[in-house]
mmCIF file of C-alpha atoms in Angstrom:
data_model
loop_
_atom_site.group_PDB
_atom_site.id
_atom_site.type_symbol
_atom_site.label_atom_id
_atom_site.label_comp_id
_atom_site.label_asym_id
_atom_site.label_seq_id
_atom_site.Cartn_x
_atom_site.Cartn_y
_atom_site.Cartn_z
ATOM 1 C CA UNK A 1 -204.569 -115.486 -48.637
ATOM 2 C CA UNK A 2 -203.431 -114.470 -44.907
ATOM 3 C CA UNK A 3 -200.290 -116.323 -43.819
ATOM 4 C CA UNK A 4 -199.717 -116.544 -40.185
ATOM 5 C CA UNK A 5 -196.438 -116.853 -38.578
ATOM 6 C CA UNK A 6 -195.969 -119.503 -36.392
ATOM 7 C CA UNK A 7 -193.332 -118.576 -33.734
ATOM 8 C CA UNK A 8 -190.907 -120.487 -32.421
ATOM 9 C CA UNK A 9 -189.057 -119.868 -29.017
ATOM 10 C CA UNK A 10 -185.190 -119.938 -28.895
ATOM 11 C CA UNK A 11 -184.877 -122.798 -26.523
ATOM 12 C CA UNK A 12 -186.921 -125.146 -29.150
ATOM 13 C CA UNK A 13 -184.259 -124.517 -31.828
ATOM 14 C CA UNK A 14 -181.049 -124.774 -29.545
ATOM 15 C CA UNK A 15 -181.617 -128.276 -27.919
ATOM 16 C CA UNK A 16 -178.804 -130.491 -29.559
ATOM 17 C CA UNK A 17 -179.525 -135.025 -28.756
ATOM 18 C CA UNK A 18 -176.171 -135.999 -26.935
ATOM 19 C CA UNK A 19 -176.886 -139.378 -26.377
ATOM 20 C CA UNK A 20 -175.255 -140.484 -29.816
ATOM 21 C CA UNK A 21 -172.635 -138.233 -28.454
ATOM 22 C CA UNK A 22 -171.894 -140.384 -25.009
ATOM 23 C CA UNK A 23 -172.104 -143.603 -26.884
ATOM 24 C CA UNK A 24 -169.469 -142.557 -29.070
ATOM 25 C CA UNK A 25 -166.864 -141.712 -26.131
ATOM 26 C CA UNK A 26 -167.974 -144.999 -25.137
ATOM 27 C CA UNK A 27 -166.371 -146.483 -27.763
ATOM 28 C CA UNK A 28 -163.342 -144.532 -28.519
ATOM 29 C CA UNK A 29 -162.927 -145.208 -24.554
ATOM 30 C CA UNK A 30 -163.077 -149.304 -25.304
ATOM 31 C CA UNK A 31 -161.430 -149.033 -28.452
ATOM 32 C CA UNK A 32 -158.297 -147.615 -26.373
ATOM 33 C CA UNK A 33 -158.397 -149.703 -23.861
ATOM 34 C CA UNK A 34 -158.348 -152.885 -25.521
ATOM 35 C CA UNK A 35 -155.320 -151.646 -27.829
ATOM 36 C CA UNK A 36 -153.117 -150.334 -25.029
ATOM 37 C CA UNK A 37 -150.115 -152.294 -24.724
ATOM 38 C CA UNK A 38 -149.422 -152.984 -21.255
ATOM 39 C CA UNK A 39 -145.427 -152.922 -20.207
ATOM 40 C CA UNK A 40 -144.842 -155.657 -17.480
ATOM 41 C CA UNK A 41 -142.421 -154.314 -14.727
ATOM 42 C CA UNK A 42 -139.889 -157.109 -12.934
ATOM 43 C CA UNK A 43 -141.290 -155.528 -9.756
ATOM 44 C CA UNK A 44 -137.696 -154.051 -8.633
ATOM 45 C CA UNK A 45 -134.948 -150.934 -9.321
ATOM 46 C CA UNK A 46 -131.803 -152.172 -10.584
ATOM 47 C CA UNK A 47 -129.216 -149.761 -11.819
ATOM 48 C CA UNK A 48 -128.535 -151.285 -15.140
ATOM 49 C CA UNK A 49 -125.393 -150.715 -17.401
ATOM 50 C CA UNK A 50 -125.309 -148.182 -20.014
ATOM 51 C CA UNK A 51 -124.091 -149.208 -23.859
ATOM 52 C CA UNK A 52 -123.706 -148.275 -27.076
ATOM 53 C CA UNK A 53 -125.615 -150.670 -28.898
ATOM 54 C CA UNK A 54 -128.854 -150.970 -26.544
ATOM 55 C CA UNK A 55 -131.947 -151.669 -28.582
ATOM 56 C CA UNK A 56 -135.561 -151.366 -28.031
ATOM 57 C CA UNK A 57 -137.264 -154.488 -25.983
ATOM 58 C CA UNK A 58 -139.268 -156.569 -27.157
ATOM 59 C CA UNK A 59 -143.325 -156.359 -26.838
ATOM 60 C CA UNK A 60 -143.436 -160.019 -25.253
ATOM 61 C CA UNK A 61 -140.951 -161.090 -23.511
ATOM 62 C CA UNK A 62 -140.010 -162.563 -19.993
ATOM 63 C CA UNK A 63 -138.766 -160.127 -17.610
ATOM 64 C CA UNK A 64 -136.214 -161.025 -14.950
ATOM 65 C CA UNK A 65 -134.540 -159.056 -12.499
ATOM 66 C CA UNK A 66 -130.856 -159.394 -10.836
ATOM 67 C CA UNK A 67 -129.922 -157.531 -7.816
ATOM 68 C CA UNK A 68 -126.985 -156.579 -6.727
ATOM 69 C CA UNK A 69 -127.723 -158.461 -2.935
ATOM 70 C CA UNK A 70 -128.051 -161.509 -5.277
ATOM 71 C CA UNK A 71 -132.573 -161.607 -5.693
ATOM 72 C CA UNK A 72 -133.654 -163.138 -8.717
ATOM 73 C CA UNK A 73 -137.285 -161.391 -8.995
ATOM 74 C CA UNK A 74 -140.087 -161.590 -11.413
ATOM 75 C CA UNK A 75 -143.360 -160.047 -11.585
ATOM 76 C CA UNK A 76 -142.333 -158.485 -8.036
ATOM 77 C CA UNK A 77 -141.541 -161.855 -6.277
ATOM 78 C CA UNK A 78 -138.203 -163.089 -5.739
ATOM 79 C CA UNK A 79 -137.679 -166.665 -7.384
ATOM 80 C CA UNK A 80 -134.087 -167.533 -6.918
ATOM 81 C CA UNK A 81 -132.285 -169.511 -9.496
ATOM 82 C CA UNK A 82 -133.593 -172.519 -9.005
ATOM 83 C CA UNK A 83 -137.104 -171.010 -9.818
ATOM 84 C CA UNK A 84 -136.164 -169.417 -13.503
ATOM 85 C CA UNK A 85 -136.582 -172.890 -15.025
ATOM 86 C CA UNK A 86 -140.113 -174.117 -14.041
ATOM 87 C CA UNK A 87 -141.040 -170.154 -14.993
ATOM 88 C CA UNK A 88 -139.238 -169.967 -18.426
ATOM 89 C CA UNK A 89 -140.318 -173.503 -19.330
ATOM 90 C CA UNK A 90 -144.152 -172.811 -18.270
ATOM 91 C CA UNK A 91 -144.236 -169.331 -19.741
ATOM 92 C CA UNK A 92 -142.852 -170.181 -23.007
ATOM 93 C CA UNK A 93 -144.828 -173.730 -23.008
ATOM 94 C CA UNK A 94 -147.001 -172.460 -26.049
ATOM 95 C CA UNK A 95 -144.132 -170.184 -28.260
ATOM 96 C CA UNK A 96 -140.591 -169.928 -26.891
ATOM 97 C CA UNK A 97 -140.292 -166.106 -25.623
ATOM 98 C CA UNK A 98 -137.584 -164.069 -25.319
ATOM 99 C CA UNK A 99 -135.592 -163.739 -21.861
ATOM 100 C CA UNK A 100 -134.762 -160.038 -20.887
ATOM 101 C CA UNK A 101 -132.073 -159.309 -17.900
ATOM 102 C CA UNK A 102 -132.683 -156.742 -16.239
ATOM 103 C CA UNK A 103 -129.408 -156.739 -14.259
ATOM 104 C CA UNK A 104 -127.874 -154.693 -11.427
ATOM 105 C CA UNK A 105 -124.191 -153.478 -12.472
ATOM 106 C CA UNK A 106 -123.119 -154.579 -9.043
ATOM 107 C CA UNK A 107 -124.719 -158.078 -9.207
ATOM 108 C CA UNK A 108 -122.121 -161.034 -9.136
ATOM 109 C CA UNK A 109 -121.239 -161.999 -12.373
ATOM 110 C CA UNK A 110 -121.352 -165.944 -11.756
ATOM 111 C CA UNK A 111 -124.730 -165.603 -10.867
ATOM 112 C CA UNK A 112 -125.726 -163.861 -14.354
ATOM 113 C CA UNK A 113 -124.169 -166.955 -15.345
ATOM 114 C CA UNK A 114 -126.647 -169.124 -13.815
ATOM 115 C CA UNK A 115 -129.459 -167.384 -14.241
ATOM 116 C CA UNK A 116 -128.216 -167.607 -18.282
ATOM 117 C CA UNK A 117 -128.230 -170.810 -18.322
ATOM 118 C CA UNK A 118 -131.137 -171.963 -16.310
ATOM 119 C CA UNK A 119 -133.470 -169.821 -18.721
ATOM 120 C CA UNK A 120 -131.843 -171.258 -21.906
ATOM 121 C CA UNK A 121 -132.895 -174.715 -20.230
ATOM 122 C CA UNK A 122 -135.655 -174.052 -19.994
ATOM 123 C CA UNK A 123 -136.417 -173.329 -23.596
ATOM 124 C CA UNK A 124 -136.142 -169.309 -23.613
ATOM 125 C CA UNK A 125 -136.130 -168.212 -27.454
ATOM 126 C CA UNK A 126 -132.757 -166.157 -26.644
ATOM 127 C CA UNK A 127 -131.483 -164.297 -23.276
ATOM 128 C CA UNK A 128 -130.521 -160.876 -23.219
ATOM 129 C CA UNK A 129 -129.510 -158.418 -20.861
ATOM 130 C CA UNK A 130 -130.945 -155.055 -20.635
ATOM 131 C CA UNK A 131 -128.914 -152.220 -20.633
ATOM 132 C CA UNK A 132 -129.737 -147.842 -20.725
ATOM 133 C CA UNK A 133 -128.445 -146.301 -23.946
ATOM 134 C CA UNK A 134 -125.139 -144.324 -23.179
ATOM 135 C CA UNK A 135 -125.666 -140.898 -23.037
ATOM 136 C CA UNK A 136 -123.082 -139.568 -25.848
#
């Protein structure tokens, strides 16, 4: 019996299918996408107070900021007082949501004040003030 010997050339043998490959990146790529959690900004700098007892902020919450020429902004436009009722009370329509401060240290304190109490009208869950953690 005479066996023959079929030969093969190299590039044959090295050709890999990466289409599988591509759809997977695909879909690690969506998979990340969708799961990112995306931090909403006030829109403004404020220099904010540094404590002790800062904690972590909350995933959903409302963001408000307090400057020190007296702006009340949120989501980058300024609102005043008199708009952080109609925005508390529409955002936290469904759930009540927290109410995060983020508040100059120069702003005037009676207008913290106000701002307190026009998101606790209009429903907020709680109102707190954001701080930076004091550097020990």
């Amino acid at each position: 019996m005479k066996y023959r010997r079929v030969l093969v050339e190299a590039d044959e043998l090295t050709e890999i299918n990466v289409s599988p490959l591509i759809d997977m990146v695909f879909i690690l790529l969506i998979f990340f996408i969708v799961t990112t959690v995306f931090v909403e900004e006030t829109g403004t700098e404020v220099d904010k107070p540094q404590a002790l007892s800062a904690q972590a902020l909350e995933k959903q919450c409302i963001l408000i900021a307090i400057t020190a020429q007296g702006q009340v902004i949120h989501a980058g436009q300024e609102i005043g007082v008199g708009g952080v009722r109609p925005l508390v009370s529409r955002l936290c329509r469904d759930e009540p949501l927290p109410v995060v401060l983020q508040v100059d240290r120069n702003a005037n304190a009676g207008l913290l004040v106000r701002v307190i109490d026009e998101a606790k009208l209009g429903r907020a869950k709680s109102v707190s003030i954001a701080t930076d953690p004091a550097q020990s």
